[in-house]
Amino acid sequence: MRFAAMVVAGALLLCVAAGGTAHAAKTDVLVLRNGDRITGEVKGLDRGQLEYSTDDAGTIYVEWAKVASLIATRVFDIELDSGRRLYGALQPAPSVGLLRIAGHTDTSLVGVLSVVHIQPLEKSLLKQLDGSVDLGLYLARANRLFQFSVDFVIEYRTRERIATLSGSSQETHQDSVADVNRSNLTLSYAKVLTNRWFAQASTGSERNSELGIDLRASLGLFGGRYLIQSNSSLLGVGLGFSGNRENPGTEDSRWNIEAVVGAGWALFGYDFPKTNVTIDAKGYRDLSRNRVRAEGNINAKREVIKDFTVGIIANESYDSDPPAGGTNNDWTLKFTIGWTY
């Protein structure tokens, strides 16, 4: 229960972090493909959605594919789908569908749709935070079943670094059946390199009573590349090594060194209803004994009211050589309501 409380505390931290606001002069000019012209302030572009602050309508979110041109005098960190990074202001372009990026020493013309990320260099700490929290609850009177789950993600991104704190916890109580707990908490730090390459370090802890794991603490190093990086999808692959210490609870704890291979695919669309689907999988091969592990996750969300979603989260865990009393497979399927900011 104490470990699950840490996961819930992380979700509460997300809610507190979302409370910050910032004010600046709104002199940027956004022109849409239908001819609408909007004066405001560029807050950033990520995953195909432009965050834009206006005086009259507040903060609006515009699908990037509907943008014809953008003018802003501040300096931005701009990333293209090729992995190239540019730094500069957004000046008037010679034609619709182009952005003119004026740096200190040169100027570049790029297609609007080739831009996948925009971030103001002076962006405040709180405005660099993104995240979500999802809650699930299931009750059944006949067998007195109670199941509660919480999943959260907090991401902090700078020009070349991404720090992510994520966690989940699921508690199941039922008459005449042993309680089941599945919890994990992970902190990762990624360095964005040139040409869509990245390097990542992570540490985490997890518990799964179904697999016989009372506590597994791990530290890993990972490297890889985004094969696809666009305003509607993101596909990355990589490999690395992980060291962990397992405490099965029924036997002595042990150290494991594992080779890791993984892949992740994200799809996102912003025509109503807003939809996000994330699929990721990792495989682990123990280097000291004949043991293979695998983990897979699917997270699908659809927005029903602004910033509020309904979703399905599916998880699968496999261990070819689980501790005594544990099972080889464990899967969960959760229906959730969530909040994203």
CSV table of C-alpha atoms in Angstrom, one decimal:
chain,number,residue,atom,x,y,z
A,1,MET,CA,0.0,0.0,0.0
A,2,ARG,CA,2.9,2.4,0.7
A,3,PHE,CA,4.2,1.9,-2.8
A,4,ALA,CA,0.8,2.5,-4.3
A,5,ALA,CA,0.5,5.7,-2.2
A,6,MET,CA,3.7,7.0,-3.9
A,7,VAL,CA,2.0,6.5,-7.3
A,8,VAL,CA,-1.1,8.4,-6.1
A,9,ALA,CA,1.2,11.2,-4.7
A,10,GLY,CA,2.7,11.6,-8.2
A,11,ALA,CA,-0.7,12.0,-9.7
A,12,LEU,CA,-1.5,14.7,-7.1
A,13,LEU,CA,1.8,16.4,-8.0
A,14,LEU,CA,0.6,16.6,-11.6
A,15,CYS,CA,-2.5,18.4,-10.5
A,16,VAL,CA,-0.5,21.0,-8.5
A,17,ALA,CA,2.0,21.5,-11.3
A,18,ALA,CA,-0.8,22.4,-13.7
A,19,GLY,CA,-1.8,25.4,-11.7
A,20,GLY,CA,0.8,27.9,-13.0
A,21,THR,CA,0.1,30.6,-15.5
A,22,ALA,CA,2.2,33.1,-17.4
A,23,HIS,CA,1.4,36.4,-19.2
A,24,ALA,CA,3.2,38.1,-22.1
A,25,ALA,CA,2.4,40.5,-24.9
A,26,LYS,CA,0.3,38.9,-27.6
A,27,THR,CA,1.7,40.2,-30.9
A,28,ASP,CA,2.1,37.0,-32.9
A,29,VAL,CA,0.0,36.5,-36.0
A,30,LEU,CA,-1.5,33.1,-37.0
A,31,VAL,CA,-3.2,32.7,-40.4
A,32,LEU,CA,-5.3,29.6,-41.0
A,33,ARG,CA,-5.8,27.9,-44.3
A,34,ASN,CA,-9.4,29.1,-44.4
A,35,GLY,CA,-8.1,32.7,-44.3
A,36,ASP,CA,-8.8,33.5,-40.6
A,37,ARG,CA,-6.2,35.7,-39.0
A,38,ILE,CA,-5.7,35.5,-35.2
A,39,THR,CA,-3.4,37.7,-33.1
A,40,GLY,CA,-2.0,36.1,-30.0
A,41,GLU,CA,1.0,34.4,-28.5
A,42,VAL,CA,2.6,31.1,-29.6
A,43,LYS,CA,3.0,28.8,-26.6
A,44,GLY,CA,4.3,25.8,-28.5
A,45,LEU,CA,3.7,23.0,-31.0
A,46,ASP,CA,3.8,19.3,-30.0
A,47,ARG,CA,2.2,16.2,-31.5
A,48,GLY,CA,0.5,18.1,-34.3
A,49,GLN,CA,-1.3,20.6,-32.1
A,50,LEU,CA,-0.4,24.4,-31.8
A,51,GLU,CA,-1.1,25.9,-28.4
A,52,TYR,CA,-1.9,29.6,-29.0
A,53,SER,CA,-3.0,32.2,-26.4
A,54,THR,CA,-5.4,35.0,-27.3
A,55,ASP,CA,-6.9,37.9,-25.4
A,56,ASP,CA,-10.5,37.3,-26.4
A,57,ALA,CA,-10.8,33.5,-26.6
A,58,GLY,CA,-8.2,32.5,-24.1
A,59,THR,CA,-5.9,29.6,-25.0
A,60,ILE,CA,-6.9,27.7,-28.1
A,61,TYR,CA,-5.5,24.6,-29.7
A,62,VAL,CA,-5.1,24.5,-33.5
A,63,GLU,CA,-4.5,21.4,-35.6
A,64,TRP,CA,-1.1,22.2,-37.2
A,65,ALA,CA,-2.3,20.9,-40.6
A,66,LYS,CA,-4.8,23.8,-40.7
A,67,VAL,CA,-2.0,26.5,-40.3
A,68,ALA,CA,-1.1,28.5,-43.4
A,69,SER,CA,1.5,30.8,-41.9
A,70,LEU,CA,2.8,32.0,-38.5
A,71,ILE,CA,4.7,35.2,-37.5
A,72,ALA,CA,6.4,35.7,-34.1
A,73,THR,CA,9.2,37.9,-33.1
A,74,ARG,CA,10.5,35.8,-30.2
A,75,VAL,CA,13.2,33.2,-30.6
A,76,PHE,CA,12.0,29.6,-30.8
A,77,ASP,CA,13.5,26.1,-30.8
A,78,ILE,CA,12.1,24.5,-33.9
A,79,GLU,CA,12.4,20.8,-34.9
A,80,LEU,CA,11.7,19.3,-38.3
A,81,ASP,CA,10.5,15.9,-39.2
A,82,SER,CA,14.0,15.1,-40.5
A,83,GLY,CA,15.4,15.7,-37.0
A,84,ARG,CA,17.1,19.0,-37.9
A,85,ARG,CA,16.8,21.7,-35.3
A,86,LEU,CA,16.7,25.5,-36.0
A,87,TYR,CA,16.7,28.4,-33.7
A,88,GLY,CA,15.2,31.8,-34.6
A,89,ALA,CA,12.2,34.1,-34.9
A,90,LEU,CA,9.3,33.4,-37.3
A,91,GLN,CA,9.3,36.2,-40.0
A,92,PRO,CA,6.8,36.7,-42.9
A,93,ALA,CA,7.2,34.0,-45.5
A,94,PRO,CA,7.0,34.6,-49.3
A,95,SER,CA,4.0,32.3,-49.8
A,96,VAL,CA,1.4,30.3,-47.9
A,97,GLY,CA,2.5,27.0,-46.5
A,98,LEU,CA,6.1,28.2,-45.7
A,99,LEU,CA,7.8,29.4,-42.5
A,100,ARG,CA,10.7,31.8,-42.6
A,101,ILE,CA,13.0,31.0,-39.6
A,102,ALA,CA,15.5,33.9,-39.0
A,103,GLY,CA,18.5,32.9,-36.8
A,104,HIS,CA,21.4,35.0,-35.7
A,105,THR,CA,23.5,34.3,-38.9
A,106,ASP,CA,21.2,32.8,-41.5
A,107,THR,CA,17.5,32.4,-42.6
A,108,SER,CA,15.8,29.2,-43.5
A,109,LEU,CA,12.6,28.6,-45.5
A,110,VAL,CA,10.8,25.3,-44.5
A,111,GLY,CA,7.4,23.9,-45.2
A,112,VAL,CA,4.8,24.3,-42.4
A,113,LEU,CA,4.0,20.6,-42.4
A,114,SER,CA,7.7,19.6,-42.0
A,115,VAL,CA,7.7,21.3,-38.6
A,116,VAL,CA,6.9,18.9,-35.7
A,117,HIS,CA,8.0,20.8,-32.6
A,118,ILE,CA,8.1,24.5,-31.6
A,119,GLN,CA,9.1,25.7,-28.2
A,120,PRO,CA,9.8,29.3,-27.0
A,121,LEU,CA,13.4,29.4,-25.6
A,122,GLU,CA,12.2,31.5,-22.6
A,123,LYS,CA,9.4,29.1,-21.8
A,124,SER,CA,8.7,29.1,-18.0
A,125,LEU,CA,9.3,25.9,-15.9
A,126,LEU,CA,5.6,25.2,-15.4
A,127,LYS,CA,4.8,25.8,-19.1
A,128,GLN,CA,7.3,23.1,-20.0
A,129,LEU,CA,5.3,20.5,-18.1
A,130,ASP,CA,2.8,18.3,-19.9
A,131,GLY,CA,0.9,15.3,-18.5
A,132,SER,CA,-2.2,13.4,-17.8
A,133,VAL,CA,-3.9,11.4,-15.0
A,134,ASP,CA,-6.5,8.6,-15.5
A,135,LEU,CA,-8.7,6.9,-12.9
A,136,GLY,CA,-10.6,3.6,-13.1
A,137,LEU,CA,-13.1,2.1,-10.6
A,138,TYR,CA,-15.0,-1.2,-10.7
A,139,LEU,CA,-17.5,-2.4,-8.0
A,140,ALA,CA,-19.5,-5.6,-7.8
A,141,ARG,CA,-21.9,-6.3,-4.8
A,142,ALA,CA,-22.3,-10.1,-5.4
A,143,ASN,CA,-18.7,-11.1,-4.6
A,144,ARG,CA,-17.8,-7.8,-2.9
A,145,LEU,CA,-15.2,-6.9,-5.6
A,146,PHE,CA,-13.5,-3.6,-5.4
A,147,GLN,CA,-10.9,-2.5,-8.0
A,148,PHE,CA,-9.3,0.9,-8.2
A,149,SER,CA,-6.6,2.2,-10.6
A,150,VAL,CA,-4.6,5.4,-11.2
A,151,ASP,CA,-2.2,6.1,-14.1
A,152,PHE,CA,-0.3,9.3,-14.5
A,153,VAL,CA,2.5,10.9,-16.7
A,154,ILE,CA,4.4,14.1,-16.1
A,155,GLU,CA,6.8,15.3,-18.8
A,156,TYR,CA,9.3,18.1,-18.6
A,157,ARG,CA,10.9,19.1,-21.9
A,158,THR,CA,13.7,21.6,-22.7
A,159,ARG,CA,15.5,22.2,-26.0
A,160,GLU,CA,17.4,18.9,-26.0
A,161,ARG,CA,16.3,17.0,-22.9
A,162,ILE,CA,13.1,15.2,-21.8
A,163,ALA,CA,12.5,14.1,-18.2
A,164,THR,CA,9.4,11.9,-17.6
A,165,LEU,CA,7.9,10.7,-14.3
A,166,SER,CA,5.2,8.0,-14.8
A,167,GLY,CA,3.4,5.6,-12.6
A,168,SER,CA,0.4,3.3,-12.3
A,169,SER,CA,-1.3,1.4,-9.5
A,170,GLN,CA,-4.1,-1.1,-9.5
A,171,GLU,CA,-5.6,-2.5,-6.3
A,172,THR,CA,-8.1,-5.4,-6.3
A,173,HIS,CA,-10.0,-6.6,-3.2
A,174,GLN,CA,-12.4,-9.5,-3.2
A,175,ASP,CA,-14.0,-11.7,-0.5
A,176,SER,CA,-12.2,-15.0,0.1
A,177,VAL,CA,-9.5,-14.0,-2.4
A,178,ALA,CA,-6.0,-12.6,-1.7
A,179,ASP,CA,-5.6,-8.9,-2.5
A,180,VAL,CA,-3.8,-8.2,-5.8
A,181,ASN,CA,-1.5,-5.2,-6.3
A,182,ARG,CA,0.2,-4.1,-9.5
A,183,SER,CA,2.2,-0.9,-9.2
A,184,ASN,CA,5.1,0.8,-10.9
A,185,LEU,CA,6.9,4.1,-10.7
A,186,THR,CA,9.5,5.2,-13.3
A,187,LEU,CA,11.7,8.2,-13.8
A,188,SER,CA,13.5,8.6,-17.1
A,189,TYR,CA,15.8,11.2,-18.6
A,190,ALA,CA,16.4,11.4,-22.4
A,191,LYS,CA,18.9,13.4,-24.4
A,192,VAL,CA,17.7,14.3,-27.9
A,193,LEU,CA,20.6,13.9,-30.4
A,194,THR,CA,20.9,14.8,-34.1
A,195,ASN,CA,19.1,13.1,-36.9
A,196,ARG,CA,16.3,11.8,-34.6
A,197,TRP,CA,18.6,9.7,-32.4
A,198,PHE,CA,18.2,9.7,-28.6
A,199,ALA,CA,19.9,8.3,-25.5
A,200,GLN,CA,18.0,7.6,-22.3
A,201,ALA,CA,18.6,6.6,-18.7
A,202,SER,CA,15.9,5.4,-16.4
A,203,THR,CA,15.3,4.1,-12.9
A,204,GLY,CA,12.1,2.6,-11.5
A,205,SER,CA,10.5,0.2,-9.1
A,206,GLU,CA,7.5,-2.1,-9.5
A,207,ARG,CA,5.4,-4.6,-7.7
A,208,ASN,CA,3.2,-7.4,-9.1
A,209,SER,CA,1.7,-9.9,-6.7
A,210,GLU,CA,0.4,-12.0,-9.6
A,211,LEU,CA,3.9,-12.6,-10.9
A,212,GLY,CA,5.3,-13.1,-7.4
A,213,ILE,CA,7.3,-9.8,-7.4
A,214,ASP,CA,7.2,-8.0,-4.1
A,215,LEU,CA,9.6,-5.3,-5.3
A,216,ARG,CA,11.8,-4.9,-8.4
A,217,ALA,CA,14.2,-1.9,-8.4
A,218,SER,CA,15.9,-1.2,-11.8
A,219,LEU,CA,18.4,1.1,-13.5
A,220,GLY,CA,18.7,1.1,-17.3
A,221,LEU,CA,20.6,2.7,-20.2
A,222,PHE,CA,18.9,2.8,-23.6
A,223,GLY,CA,19.6,4.3,-27.0
A,224,GLY,CA,17.6,4.4,-30.2
A,225,ARG,CA,16.1,6.4,-33.0
A,226,TYR,CA,12.7,7.8,-34.1
A,227,LEU,CA,12.0,6.1,-37.5
A,228,ILE,CA,8.9,8.2,-38.0
A,229,GLN,CA,8.4,11.7,-36.5
A,230,SER,CA,5.5,13.7,-37.9
A,231,ASN,CA,2.4,15.7,-36.8
A,232,SER,CA,0.2,12.6,-36.7
A,233,SER,CA,2.5,9.8,-35.5
A,234,LEU,CA,5.7,8.9,-33.8
A,235,LEU,CA,7.6,5.6,-34.1
A,236,GLY,CA,10.8,4.8,-32.2
A,237,VAL,CA,13.0,1.8,-31.6
A,238,GLY,CA,16.0,1.1,-29.4
A,239,LEU,CA,18.0,-1.2,-27.3
A,240,GLY,CA,20.1,-1.2,-24.2
A,241,PHE,CA,20.9,-2.8,-20.8
A,242,SER,CA,19.1,-3.0,-17.5
A,243,GLY,CA,20.2,-4.0,-14.0
A,244,ASN,CA,17.7,-4.8,-11.4
A,245,ARG,CA,17.3,-6.3,-8.0
A,246,GLU,CA,14.2,-8.5,-7.4
A,247,ASN,CA,12.7,-9.3,-4.0
A,248,PRO,CA,10.1,-12.0,-4.6
A,249,GLY,CA,9.0,-12.1,-1.0
A,250,THR,CA,9.0,-15.9,-1.0
A,251,GLU,CA,12.7,-16.4,-1.5
A,252,ASP,CA,16.0,-14.5,-1.4
A,253,SER,CA,16.4,-11.3,-3.5
A,254,ARG,CA,18.6,-11.5,-6.5
A,255,TRP,CA,20.4,-9.3,-9.0
A,256,ASN,CA,19.8,-9.6,-12.8
A,257,ILE,CA,21.5,-8.0,-15.8
A,258,GLU,CA,19.4,-8.0,-18.9
A,259,ALA,CA,19.6,-7.0,-22.5
A,260,VAL,CA,16.6,-4.9,-23.6
A,261,VAL,CA,15.0,-4.2,-26.9
A,262,GLY,CA,11.9,-2.0,-27.3
A,263,ALA,CA,9.6,-0.1,-29.6
A,264,GLY,CA,6.9,2.5,-29.2
A,265,TRP,CA,4.3,3.9,-31.6
A,266,ALA,CA,2.0,6.8,-31.0
A,267,LEU,CA,-0.9,8.1,-33.2
A,268,PHE,CA,-2.7,11.4,-32.5
A,269,GLY,CA,-5.5,13.3,-34.2
A,270,TYR,CA,-7.3,16.5,-33.3
A,271,ASP,CA,-10.4,16.6,-35.4
A,272,PHE,CA,-13.3,16.0,-33.0
A,273,PRO,CA,-13.3,13.7,-31.1
A,274,LYS,CA,-9.6,14.2,-30.2
A,275,THR,CA,-7.9,10.8,-30.2
A,276,ASN,CA,-4.6,9.5,-28.9
A,277,VAL,CA,-3.3,5.9,-29.1
A,278,THR,CA,0.0,4.8,-27.7
A,279,ILE,CA,1.5,1.3,-28.1
A,280,ASP,CA,4.8,0.2,-26.6
A,281,ALA,CA,6.6,-3.1,-25.9
A,282,LYS,CA,9.9,-4.2,-24.4
A,283,GLY,CA,11.6,-7.5,-24.3
A,284,TYR,CA,14.3,-8.5,-21.7
A,285,ARG,CA,16.9,-11.3,-22.0
A,286,ASP,CA,18.7,-12.3,-18.8
A,287,LEU,CA,22.4,-12.5,-19.5
A,288,SER,CA,23.2,-14.9,-16.6
A,289,ARG,CA,20.5,-17.5,-16.9
A,290,ASN,CA,17.8,-18.8,-19.2
A,291,ARG,CA,15.1,-16.3,-18.6
A,292,VAL,CA,13.0,-14.0,-20.9
A,293,ARG,CA,10.6,-11.2,-19.9
A,294,ALA,CA,8.3,-9.1,-21.9
A,295,GLU,CA,6.0,-6.1,-21.2
A,296,GLY,CA,3.4,-4.5,-23.5
A,297,ASN,CA,1.0,-1.6,-23.1
A,298,ILE,CA,-1.8,0.0,-25.1
A,299,ASN,CA,-3.3,3.3,-24.1
A,300,ALA,CA,-6.2,4.7,-26.2
A,301,LYS,CA,-8.0,8.0,-25.2
A,302,ARG,CA,-10.8,10.0,-26.8
A,303,GLU,CA,-11.7,13.5,-25.6
A,304,VAL,CA,-15.4,13.9,-24.5
A,305,ILE,CA,-15.1,17.4,-23.0
A,306,LYS,CA,-12.2,19.8,-23.3
A,307,ASP,CA,-9.2,18.2,-21.6
A,308,PHE,CA,-11.3,15.3,-20.2
A,309,THR,CA,-11.1,11.9,-21.8
A,310,VAL,CA,-12.4,8.4,-21.7
A,311,GLY,CA,-10.0,5.6,-22.4
A,312,ILE,CA,-8.9,2.0,-22.4
A,313,ILE,CA,-5.5,0.9,-20.9
A,314,ALA,CA,-4.3,-2.7,-21.5
A,315,ASN,CA,-1.1,-4.1,-20.0
A,316,GLU,CA,0.5,-7.5,-20.5
A,317,SER,CA,3.5,-8.9,-18.6
A,318,TYR,CA,5.3,-12.2,-19.2
A,319,ASP,CA,8.1,-14.0,-17.3
A,320,SER,CA,9.4,-17.3,-18.5
A,321,ASP,CA,10.9,-18.1,-15.0
A,322,PRO,CA,8.8,-16.3,-12.3
A,323,PRO,CA,9.6,-16.6,-8.6
A,324,ALA,CA,8.0,-19.5,-6.7
A,325,GLY,CA,4.2,-18.9,-6.4
A,326,GLY,CA,4.1,-16.5,-9.4
A,327,THR,CA,2.4,-17.0,-12.8
A,328,ASN,CA,4.0,-16.7,-16.2
A,329,ASN,CA,1.5,-14.2,-17.5
A,330,ASP,CA,-0.5,-11.3,-16.1
A,331,TRP,CA,-2.7,-9.0,-18.0
A,332,THR,CA,-5.1,-6.1,-17.2
A,333,LEU,CA,-7.7,-4.2,-19.0
A,334,LYS,CA,-8.9,-0.9,-17.6
A,335,PHE,CA,-11.6,1.5,-18.6
A,336,THR,CA,-10.8,5.0,-17.4
A,337,ILE,CA,-11.8,8.7,-17.2
A,338,GLY,CA,-8.9,11.1,-17.4
A,339,TRP,CA,-7.6,14.7,-17.5
A,340,THR,CA,-4.9,16.0,-19.8
A,341,TYR,CA,-3.1,19.3,-19.8
